[in-house]
PDB file of C-alpha atoms in Angstrom:
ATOM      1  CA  UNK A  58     -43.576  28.163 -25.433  1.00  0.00           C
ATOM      2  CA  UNK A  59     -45.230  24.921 -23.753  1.00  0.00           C
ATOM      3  CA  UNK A  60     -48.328  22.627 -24.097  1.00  0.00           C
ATOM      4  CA  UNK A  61     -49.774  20.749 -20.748  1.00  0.00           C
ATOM      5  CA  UNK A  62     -51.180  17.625 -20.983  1.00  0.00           C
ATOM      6  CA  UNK A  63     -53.755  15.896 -18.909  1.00  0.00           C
ATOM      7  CA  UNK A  64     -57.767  17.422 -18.814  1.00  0.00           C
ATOM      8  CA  UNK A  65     -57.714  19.358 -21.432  1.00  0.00           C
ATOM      9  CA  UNK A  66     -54.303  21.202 -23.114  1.00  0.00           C
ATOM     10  CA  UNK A  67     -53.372  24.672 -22.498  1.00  0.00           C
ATOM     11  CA  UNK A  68     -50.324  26.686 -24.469  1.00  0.00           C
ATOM     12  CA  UNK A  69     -48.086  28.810 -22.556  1.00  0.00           C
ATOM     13  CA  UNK A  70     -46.574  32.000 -23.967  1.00  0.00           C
ATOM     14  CA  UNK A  71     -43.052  33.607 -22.449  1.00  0.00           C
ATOM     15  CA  UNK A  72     -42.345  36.786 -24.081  1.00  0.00           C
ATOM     16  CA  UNK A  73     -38.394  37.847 -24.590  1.00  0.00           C
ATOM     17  CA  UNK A  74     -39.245  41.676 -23.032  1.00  0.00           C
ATOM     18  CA  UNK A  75     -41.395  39.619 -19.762  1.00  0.00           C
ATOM     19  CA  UNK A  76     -44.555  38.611 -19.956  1.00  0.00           C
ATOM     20  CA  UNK A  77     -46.905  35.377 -19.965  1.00  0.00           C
ATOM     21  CA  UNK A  78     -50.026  34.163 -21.667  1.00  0.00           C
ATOM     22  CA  UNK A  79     -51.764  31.253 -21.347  1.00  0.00           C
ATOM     23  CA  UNK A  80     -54.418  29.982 -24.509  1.00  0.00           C
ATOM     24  CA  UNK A  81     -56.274  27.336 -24.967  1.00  0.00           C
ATOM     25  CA  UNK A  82     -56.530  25.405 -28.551  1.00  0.00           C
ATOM     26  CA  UNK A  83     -58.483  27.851 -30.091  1.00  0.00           C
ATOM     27  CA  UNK A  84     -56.104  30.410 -29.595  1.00  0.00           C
ATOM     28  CA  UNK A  85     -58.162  32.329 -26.943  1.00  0.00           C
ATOM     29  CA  UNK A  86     -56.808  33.927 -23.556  1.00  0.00           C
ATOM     30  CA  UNK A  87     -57.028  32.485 -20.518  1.00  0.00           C
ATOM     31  CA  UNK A  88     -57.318  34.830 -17.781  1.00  0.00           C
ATOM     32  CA  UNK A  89     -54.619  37.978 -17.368  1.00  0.00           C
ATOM     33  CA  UNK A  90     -51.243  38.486 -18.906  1.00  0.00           C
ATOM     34  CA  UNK A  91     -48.317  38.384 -15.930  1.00  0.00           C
ATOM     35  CA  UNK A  92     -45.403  40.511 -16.041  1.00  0.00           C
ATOM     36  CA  UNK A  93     -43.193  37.216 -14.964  1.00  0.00           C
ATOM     37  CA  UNK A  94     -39.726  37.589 -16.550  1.00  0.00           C
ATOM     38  CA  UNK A  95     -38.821  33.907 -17.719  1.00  0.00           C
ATOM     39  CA  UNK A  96     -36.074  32.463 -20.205  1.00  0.00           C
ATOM     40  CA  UNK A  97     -37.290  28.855 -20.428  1.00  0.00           C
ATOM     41  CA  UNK A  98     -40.560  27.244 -20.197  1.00  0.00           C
ATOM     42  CA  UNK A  99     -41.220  23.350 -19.786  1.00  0.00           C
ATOM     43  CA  UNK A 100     -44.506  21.470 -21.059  1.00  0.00           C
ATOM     44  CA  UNK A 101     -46.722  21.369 -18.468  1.00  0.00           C
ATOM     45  CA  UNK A 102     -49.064  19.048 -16.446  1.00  0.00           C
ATOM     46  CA  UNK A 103     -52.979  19.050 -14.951  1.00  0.00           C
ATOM     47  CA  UNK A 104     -53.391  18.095 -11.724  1.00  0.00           C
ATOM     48  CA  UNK A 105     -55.940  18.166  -9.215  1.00  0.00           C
ATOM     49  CA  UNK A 106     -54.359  19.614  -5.994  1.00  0.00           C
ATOM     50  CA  UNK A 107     -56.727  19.989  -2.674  1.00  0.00           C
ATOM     51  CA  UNK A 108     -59.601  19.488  -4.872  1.00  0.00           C
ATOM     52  CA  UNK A 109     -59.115  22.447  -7.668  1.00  0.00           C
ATOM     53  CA  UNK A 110     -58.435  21.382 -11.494  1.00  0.00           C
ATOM     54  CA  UNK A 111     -54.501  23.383 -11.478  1.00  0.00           C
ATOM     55  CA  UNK A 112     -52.072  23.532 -14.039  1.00  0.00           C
ATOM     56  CA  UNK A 113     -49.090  23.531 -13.652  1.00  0.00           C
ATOM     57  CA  UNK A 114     -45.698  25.052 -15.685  1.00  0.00           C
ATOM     58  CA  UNK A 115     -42.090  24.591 -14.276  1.00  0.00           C
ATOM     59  CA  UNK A 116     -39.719  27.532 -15.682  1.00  0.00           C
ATOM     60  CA  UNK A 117     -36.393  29.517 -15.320  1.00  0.00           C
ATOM     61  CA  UNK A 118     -36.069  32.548 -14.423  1.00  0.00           C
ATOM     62  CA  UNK A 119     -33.982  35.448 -16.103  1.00  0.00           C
ATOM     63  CA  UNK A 120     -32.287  35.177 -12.485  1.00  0.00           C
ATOM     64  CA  UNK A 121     -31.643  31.275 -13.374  1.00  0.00           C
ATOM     65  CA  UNK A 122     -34.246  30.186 -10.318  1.00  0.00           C
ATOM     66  CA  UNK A 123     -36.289  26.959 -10.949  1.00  0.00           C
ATOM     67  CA  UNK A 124     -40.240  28.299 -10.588  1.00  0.00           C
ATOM     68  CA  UNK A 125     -43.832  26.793 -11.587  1.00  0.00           C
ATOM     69  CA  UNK A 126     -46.469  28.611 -13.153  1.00  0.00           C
ATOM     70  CA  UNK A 127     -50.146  27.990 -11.934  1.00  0.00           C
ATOM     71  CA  UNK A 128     -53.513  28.303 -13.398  1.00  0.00           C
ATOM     72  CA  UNK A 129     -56.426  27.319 -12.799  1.00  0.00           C
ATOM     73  CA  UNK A 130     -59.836  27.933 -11.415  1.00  0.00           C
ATOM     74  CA  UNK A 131     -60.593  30.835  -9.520  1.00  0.00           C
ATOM     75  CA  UNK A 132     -57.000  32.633 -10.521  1.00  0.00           C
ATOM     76  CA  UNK A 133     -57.087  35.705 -13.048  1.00  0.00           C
ATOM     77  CA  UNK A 134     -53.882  34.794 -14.265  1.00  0.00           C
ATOM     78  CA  UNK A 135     -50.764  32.781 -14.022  1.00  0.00           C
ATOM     79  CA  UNK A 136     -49.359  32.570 -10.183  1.00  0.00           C
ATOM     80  CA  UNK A 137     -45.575  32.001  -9.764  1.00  0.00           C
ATOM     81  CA  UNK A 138     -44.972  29.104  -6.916  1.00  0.00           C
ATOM     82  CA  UNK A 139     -41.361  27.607  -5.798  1.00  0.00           C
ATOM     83  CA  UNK A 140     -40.481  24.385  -7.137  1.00  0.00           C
ATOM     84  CA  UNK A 141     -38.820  22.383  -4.362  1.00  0.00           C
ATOM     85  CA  UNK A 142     -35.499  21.432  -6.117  1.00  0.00           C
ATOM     86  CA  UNK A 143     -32.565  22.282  -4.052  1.00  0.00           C
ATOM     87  CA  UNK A 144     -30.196  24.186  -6.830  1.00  0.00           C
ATOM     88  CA  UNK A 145     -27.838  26.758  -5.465  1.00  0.00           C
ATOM     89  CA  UNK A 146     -26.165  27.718  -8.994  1.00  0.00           C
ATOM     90  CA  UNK A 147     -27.682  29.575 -11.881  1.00  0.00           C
ATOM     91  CA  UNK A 148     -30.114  27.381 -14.109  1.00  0.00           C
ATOM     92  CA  UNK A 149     -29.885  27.832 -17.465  1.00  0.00           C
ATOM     93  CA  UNK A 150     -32.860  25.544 -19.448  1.00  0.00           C
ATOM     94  CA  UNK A 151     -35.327  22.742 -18.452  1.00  0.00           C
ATOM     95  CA  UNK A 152     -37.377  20.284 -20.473  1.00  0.00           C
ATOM     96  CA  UNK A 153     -40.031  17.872 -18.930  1.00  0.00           C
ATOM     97  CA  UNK A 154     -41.732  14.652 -19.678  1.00  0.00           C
ATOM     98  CA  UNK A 155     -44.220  12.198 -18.430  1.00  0.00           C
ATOM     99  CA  UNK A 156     -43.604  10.727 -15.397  1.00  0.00           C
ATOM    100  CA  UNK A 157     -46.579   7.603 -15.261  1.00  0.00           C
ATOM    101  CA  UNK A 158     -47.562   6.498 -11.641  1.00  0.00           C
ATOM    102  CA  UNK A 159     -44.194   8.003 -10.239  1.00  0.00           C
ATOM    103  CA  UNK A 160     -45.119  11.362  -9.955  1.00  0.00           C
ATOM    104  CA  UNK A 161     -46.619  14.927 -11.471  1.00  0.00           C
ATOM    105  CA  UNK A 162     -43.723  14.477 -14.318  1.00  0.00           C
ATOM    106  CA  UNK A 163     -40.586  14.228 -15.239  1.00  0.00           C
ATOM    107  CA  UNK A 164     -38.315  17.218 -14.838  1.00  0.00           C
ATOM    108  CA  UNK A 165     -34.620  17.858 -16.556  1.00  0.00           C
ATOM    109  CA  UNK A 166     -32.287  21.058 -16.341  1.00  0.00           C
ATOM    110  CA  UNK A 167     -28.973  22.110 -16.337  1.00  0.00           C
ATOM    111  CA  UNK A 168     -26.914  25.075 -14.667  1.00  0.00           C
ATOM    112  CA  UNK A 169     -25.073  27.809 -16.604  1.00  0.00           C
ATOM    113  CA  UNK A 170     -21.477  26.294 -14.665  1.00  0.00           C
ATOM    114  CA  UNK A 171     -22.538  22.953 -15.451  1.00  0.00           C
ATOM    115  CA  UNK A 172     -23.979  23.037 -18.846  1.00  0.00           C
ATOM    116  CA  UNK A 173     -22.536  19.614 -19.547  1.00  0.00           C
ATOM    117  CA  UNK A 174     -24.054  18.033 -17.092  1.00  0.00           C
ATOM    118  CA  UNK A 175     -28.353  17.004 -17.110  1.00  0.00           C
ATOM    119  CA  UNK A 176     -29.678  16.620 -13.692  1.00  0.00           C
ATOM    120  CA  UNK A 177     -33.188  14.620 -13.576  1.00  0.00           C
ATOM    121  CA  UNK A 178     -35.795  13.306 -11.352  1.00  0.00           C
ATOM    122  CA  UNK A 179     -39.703  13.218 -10.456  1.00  0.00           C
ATOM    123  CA  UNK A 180     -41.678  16.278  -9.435  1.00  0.00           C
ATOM    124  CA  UNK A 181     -44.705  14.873  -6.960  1.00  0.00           C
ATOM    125  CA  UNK A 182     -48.055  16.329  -4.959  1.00  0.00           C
ATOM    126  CA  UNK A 183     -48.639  15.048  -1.711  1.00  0.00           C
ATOM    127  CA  UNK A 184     -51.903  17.317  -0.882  1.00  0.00           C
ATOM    128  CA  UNK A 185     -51.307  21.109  -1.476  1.00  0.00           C
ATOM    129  CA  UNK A 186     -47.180  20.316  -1.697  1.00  0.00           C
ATOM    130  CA  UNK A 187     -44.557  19.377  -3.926  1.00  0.00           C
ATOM    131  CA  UNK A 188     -41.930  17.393  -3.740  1.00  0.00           C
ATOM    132  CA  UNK A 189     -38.586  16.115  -5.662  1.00  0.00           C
ATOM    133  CA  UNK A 190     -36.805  13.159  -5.988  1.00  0.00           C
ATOM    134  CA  UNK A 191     -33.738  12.907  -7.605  1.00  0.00           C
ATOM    135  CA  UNK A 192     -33.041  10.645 -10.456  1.00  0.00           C
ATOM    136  CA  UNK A 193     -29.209  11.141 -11.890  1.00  0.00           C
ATOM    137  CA  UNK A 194     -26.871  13.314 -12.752  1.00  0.00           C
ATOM    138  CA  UNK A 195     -25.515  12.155 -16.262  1.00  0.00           C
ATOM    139  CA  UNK A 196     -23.192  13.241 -18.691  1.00  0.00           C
ATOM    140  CA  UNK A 197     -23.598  14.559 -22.064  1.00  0.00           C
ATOM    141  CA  UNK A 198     -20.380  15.136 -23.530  1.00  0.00           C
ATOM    142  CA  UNK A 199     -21.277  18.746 -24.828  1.00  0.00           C
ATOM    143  CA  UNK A 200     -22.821  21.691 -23.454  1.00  0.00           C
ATOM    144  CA  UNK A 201     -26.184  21.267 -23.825  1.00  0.00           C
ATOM    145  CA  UNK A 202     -28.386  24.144 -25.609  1.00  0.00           C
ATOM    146  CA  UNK A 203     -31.919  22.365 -25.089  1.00  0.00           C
ATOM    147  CA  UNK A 204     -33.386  18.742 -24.258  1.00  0.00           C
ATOM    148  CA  UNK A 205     -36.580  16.877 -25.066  1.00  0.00           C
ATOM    149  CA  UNK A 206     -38.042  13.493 -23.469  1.00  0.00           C
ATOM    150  CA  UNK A 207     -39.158  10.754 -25.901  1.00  0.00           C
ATOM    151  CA  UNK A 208     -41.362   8.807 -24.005  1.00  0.00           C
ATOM    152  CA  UNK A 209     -39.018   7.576 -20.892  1.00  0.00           C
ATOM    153  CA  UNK A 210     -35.624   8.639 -23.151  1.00  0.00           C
ATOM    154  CA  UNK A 211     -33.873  11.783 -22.820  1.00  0.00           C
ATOM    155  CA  UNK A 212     -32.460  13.640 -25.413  1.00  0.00           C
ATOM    156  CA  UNK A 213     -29.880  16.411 -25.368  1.00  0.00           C
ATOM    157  CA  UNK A 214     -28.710  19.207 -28.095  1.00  0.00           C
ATOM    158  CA  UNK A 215     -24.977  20.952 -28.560  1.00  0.00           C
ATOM    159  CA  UNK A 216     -27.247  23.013 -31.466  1.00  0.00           C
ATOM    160  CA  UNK A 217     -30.983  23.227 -31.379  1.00  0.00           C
ATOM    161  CA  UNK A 218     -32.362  26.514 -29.654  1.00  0.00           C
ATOM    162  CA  UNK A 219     -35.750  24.855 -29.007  1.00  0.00           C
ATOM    163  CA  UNK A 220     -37.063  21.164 -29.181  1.00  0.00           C
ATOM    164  CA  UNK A 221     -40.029  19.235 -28.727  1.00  0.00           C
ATOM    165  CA  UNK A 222     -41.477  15.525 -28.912  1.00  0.00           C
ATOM    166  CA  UNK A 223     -43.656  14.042 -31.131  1.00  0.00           C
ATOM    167  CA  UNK A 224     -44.817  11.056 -30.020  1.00  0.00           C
ATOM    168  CA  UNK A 225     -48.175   8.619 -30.497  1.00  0.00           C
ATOM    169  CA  UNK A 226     -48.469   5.185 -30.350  1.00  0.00           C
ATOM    170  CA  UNK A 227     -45.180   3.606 -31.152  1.00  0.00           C
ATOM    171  CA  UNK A 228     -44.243   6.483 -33.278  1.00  0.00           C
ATOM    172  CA  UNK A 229     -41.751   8.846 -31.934  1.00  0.00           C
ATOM    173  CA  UNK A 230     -40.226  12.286 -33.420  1.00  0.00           C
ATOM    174  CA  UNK A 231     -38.018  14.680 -32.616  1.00  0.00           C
ATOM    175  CA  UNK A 232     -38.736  18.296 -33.660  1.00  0.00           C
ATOM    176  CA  UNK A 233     -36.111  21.279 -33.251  1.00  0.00           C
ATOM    177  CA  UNK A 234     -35.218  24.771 -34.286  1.00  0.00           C
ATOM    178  CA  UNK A 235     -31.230  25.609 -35.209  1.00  0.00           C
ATOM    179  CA  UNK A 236     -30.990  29.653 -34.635  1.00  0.00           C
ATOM    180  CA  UNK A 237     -31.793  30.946 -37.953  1.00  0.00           C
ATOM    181  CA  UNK A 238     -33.055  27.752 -39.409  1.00  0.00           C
ATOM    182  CA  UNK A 239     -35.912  25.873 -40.284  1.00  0.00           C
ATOM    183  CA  UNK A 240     -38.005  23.523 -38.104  1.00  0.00           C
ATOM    184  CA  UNK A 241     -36.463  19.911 -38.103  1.00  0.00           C
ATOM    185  CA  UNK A 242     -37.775  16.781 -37.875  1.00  0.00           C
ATOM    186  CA  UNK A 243     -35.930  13.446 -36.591  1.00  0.00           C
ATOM    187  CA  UNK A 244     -36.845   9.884 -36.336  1.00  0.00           C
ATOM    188  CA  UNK A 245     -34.188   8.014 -35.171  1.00  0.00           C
ATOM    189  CA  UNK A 246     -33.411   9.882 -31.735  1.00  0.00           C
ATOM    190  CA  UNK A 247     -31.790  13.050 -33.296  1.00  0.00           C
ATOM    191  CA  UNK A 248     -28.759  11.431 -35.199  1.00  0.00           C
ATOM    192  CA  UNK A 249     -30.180  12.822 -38.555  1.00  0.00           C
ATOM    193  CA  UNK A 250     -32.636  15.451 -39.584  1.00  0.00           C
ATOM    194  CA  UNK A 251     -34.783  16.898 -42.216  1.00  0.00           C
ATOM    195  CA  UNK A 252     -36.203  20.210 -42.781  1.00  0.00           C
ATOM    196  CA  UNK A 253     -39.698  20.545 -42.608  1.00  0.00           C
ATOM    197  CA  UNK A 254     -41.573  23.016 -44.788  1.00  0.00           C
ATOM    198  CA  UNK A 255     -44.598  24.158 -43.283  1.00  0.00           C
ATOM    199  CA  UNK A 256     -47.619  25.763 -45.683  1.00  0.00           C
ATOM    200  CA  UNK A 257     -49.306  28.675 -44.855  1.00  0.00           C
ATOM    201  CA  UNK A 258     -53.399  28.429 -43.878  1.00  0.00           C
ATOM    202  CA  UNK A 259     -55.684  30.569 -45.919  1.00  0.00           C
ATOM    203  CA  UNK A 260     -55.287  33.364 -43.489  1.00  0.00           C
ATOM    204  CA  UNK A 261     -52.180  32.461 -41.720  1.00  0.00           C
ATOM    205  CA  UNK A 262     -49.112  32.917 -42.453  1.00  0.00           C
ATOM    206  CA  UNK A 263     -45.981  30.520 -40.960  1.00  0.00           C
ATOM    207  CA  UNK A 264     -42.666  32.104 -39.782  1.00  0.00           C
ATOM    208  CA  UNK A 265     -40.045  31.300 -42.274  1.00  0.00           C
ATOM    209  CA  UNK A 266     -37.611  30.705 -39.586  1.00  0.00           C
ATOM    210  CA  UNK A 267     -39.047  30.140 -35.859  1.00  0.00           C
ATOM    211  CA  UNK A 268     -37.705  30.712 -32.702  1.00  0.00           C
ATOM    212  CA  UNK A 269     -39.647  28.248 -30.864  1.00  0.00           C
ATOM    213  CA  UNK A 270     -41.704  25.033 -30.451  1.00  0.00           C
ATOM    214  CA  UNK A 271     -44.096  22.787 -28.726  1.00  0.00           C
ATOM    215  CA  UNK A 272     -46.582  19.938 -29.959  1.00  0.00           C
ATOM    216  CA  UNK A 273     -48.654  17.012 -28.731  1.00  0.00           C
ATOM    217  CA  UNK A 274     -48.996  13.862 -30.621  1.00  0.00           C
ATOM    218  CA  UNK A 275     -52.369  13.214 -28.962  1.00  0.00           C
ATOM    219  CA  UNK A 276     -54.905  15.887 -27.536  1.00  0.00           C
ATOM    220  CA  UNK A 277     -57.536  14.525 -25.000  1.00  0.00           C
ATOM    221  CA  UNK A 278     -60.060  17.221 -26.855  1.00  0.00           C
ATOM    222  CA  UNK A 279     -60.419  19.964 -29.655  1.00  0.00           C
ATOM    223  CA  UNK A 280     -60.285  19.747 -33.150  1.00  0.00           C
ATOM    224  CA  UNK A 281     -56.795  18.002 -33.417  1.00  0.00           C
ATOM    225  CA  UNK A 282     -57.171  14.569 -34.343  1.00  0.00           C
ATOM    226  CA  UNK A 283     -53.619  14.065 -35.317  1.00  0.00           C
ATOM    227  CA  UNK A 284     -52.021  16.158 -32.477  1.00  0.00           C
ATOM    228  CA  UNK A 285     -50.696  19.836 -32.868  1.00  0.00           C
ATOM    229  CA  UNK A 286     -47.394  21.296 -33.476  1.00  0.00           C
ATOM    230  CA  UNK A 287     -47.221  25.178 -32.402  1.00  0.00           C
ATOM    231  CA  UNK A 288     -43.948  27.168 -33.699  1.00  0.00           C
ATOM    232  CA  UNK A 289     -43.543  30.707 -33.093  1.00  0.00           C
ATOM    233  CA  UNK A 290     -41.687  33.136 -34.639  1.00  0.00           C
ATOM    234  CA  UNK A 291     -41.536  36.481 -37.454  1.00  0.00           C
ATOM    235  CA  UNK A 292     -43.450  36.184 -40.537  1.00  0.00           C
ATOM    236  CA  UNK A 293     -42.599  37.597 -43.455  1.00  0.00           C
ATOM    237  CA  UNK A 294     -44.873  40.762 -43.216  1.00  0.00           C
ATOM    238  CA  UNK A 295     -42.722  41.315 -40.051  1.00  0.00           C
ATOM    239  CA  UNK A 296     -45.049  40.612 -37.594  1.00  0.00           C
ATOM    240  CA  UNK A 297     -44.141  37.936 -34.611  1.00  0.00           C
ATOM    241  CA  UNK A 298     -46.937  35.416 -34.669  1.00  0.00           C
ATOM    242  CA  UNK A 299     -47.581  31.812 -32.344  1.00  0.00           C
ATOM    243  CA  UNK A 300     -49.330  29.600 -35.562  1.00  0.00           C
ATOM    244  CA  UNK A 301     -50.948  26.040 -34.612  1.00  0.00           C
ATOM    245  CA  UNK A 302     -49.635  23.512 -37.025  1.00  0.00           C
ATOM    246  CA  UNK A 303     -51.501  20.118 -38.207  1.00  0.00           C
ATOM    247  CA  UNK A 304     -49.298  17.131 -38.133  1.00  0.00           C
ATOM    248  CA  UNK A 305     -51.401  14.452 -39.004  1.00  0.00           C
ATOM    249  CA  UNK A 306     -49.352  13.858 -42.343  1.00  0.00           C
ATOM    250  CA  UNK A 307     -46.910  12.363 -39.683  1.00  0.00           C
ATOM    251  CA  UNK A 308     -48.744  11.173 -36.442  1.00  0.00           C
ATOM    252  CA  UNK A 309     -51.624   9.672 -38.665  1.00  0.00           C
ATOM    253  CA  UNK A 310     -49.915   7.867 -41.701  1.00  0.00           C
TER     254      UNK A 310
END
């Protein structure tokens, strides 16, 4: 799953037998379902590009290719473009965070032979086209299962399945799923964590232990003053089931 950010947020839904969805905050469909086979998805950005209101995903493949998923006015669904990083090897997961006046964002990922190893830089729109520039190539000691940006930092997991940022104002958290677990929070960068137990709504249930996660610490619209957390994952009656989570006991205290 991923949020975008910019004019308005929309959540993006990769399925693990193919598929995508795109919702907006109230949890309705926007446009088609596409039959794109993907195993990561990175928060996403708005952009205007030649003039139409496009937003824009970057994801991997099952074949390990670096794509972008577009939607926007005038599409029925989510369109798959290229992404114009020159990787050769097999990608294996992505993460992405705000880039400021540099660029479109921020963009992270590492390789299935290189899983040690995160490769960064800025994704850009000149017109109709994007561009890369590289950042760095840095080390991280372990191989990495899944990374998050904290505002300009970048985080990386030996553990965590799934992760996500937390961040408004000066206050920054770290959220993340451990396969089978709980969802986590951190506040110190990841060096400790604490479950978090979230309460079921009067006609929603939460997953006991979810697969995956997104949030915002600030929406530009909708009814979220506090941000919004979104796990997904099997609830108890068996059913698999994307629920939008309140923070505000955190982002607002």
């Amino acid at each position: 799953m991923a949020l975008s950010s910019g004019s308005g947020a929309i959540l993006a839904v990769a399925y693990d037998a193919g598929g995508l969805e795109f919702f907006d905050m109230e949890g309705e469909r926007l446009g088609e379902p596409a039959r794109f086979h993907l195993k990561d998805l990175a928060d996403g950005r708005s952009a205007s590009i030649e003039g139409a209101q496009l937003t824009i995903f970057p994801g991997v493949t099952e074949e390990g290719t670096l794509k972008a998923y577009v939607f926007g006015s005038g599409l029925l669904g989510p369109a798959q473009i290229d992404l114009p990083i020159p990787e050769e090897r097999m990608v294996e997961g992505l993460c992405t965070g705000e880039a400021g006046s540099q660029g479109l964002m921020r963009l992270a990922y590492w390789t299935i032979s290189d899983n040690r190893t995160l490769r960064t830089g800025i994704v850009s729109q000149s017109g109709d086209e994007l561009s890369w520039t590289e950042e760095a190539a840095t080390e991280a000691g372990f191989p990495v299962t899944s990374c998050v940006f904290a505002y300009d930092t970048l985080i990386a997991s030996p553990r965590s399945a799934a992760s996500a940022s937390l961040t408004r104002g000066e206050n920054s958290a770290l959220l993340s799923i451990e396969e089978g677990g709980q969802l986590q929070i951190s506040t110190d960068l990841g060096m400790t964590t604490n479950d978090i137990a979230v309460r079921d709504g009067i006609t929603i249930t939460a997953p006991d232990s979810p697969t995956a996660v997104t949030a915002h610490g600030t929406l530009p619209a909708g009814g979220y003053p506090g941000g919004v957390v979104v796990i997904a994952g099997e609830t108890s009656d068996g059913t698999h089931q994307v629920v939008f989570v309140d923070p505000s006991v955190i982002t607002l205290q």
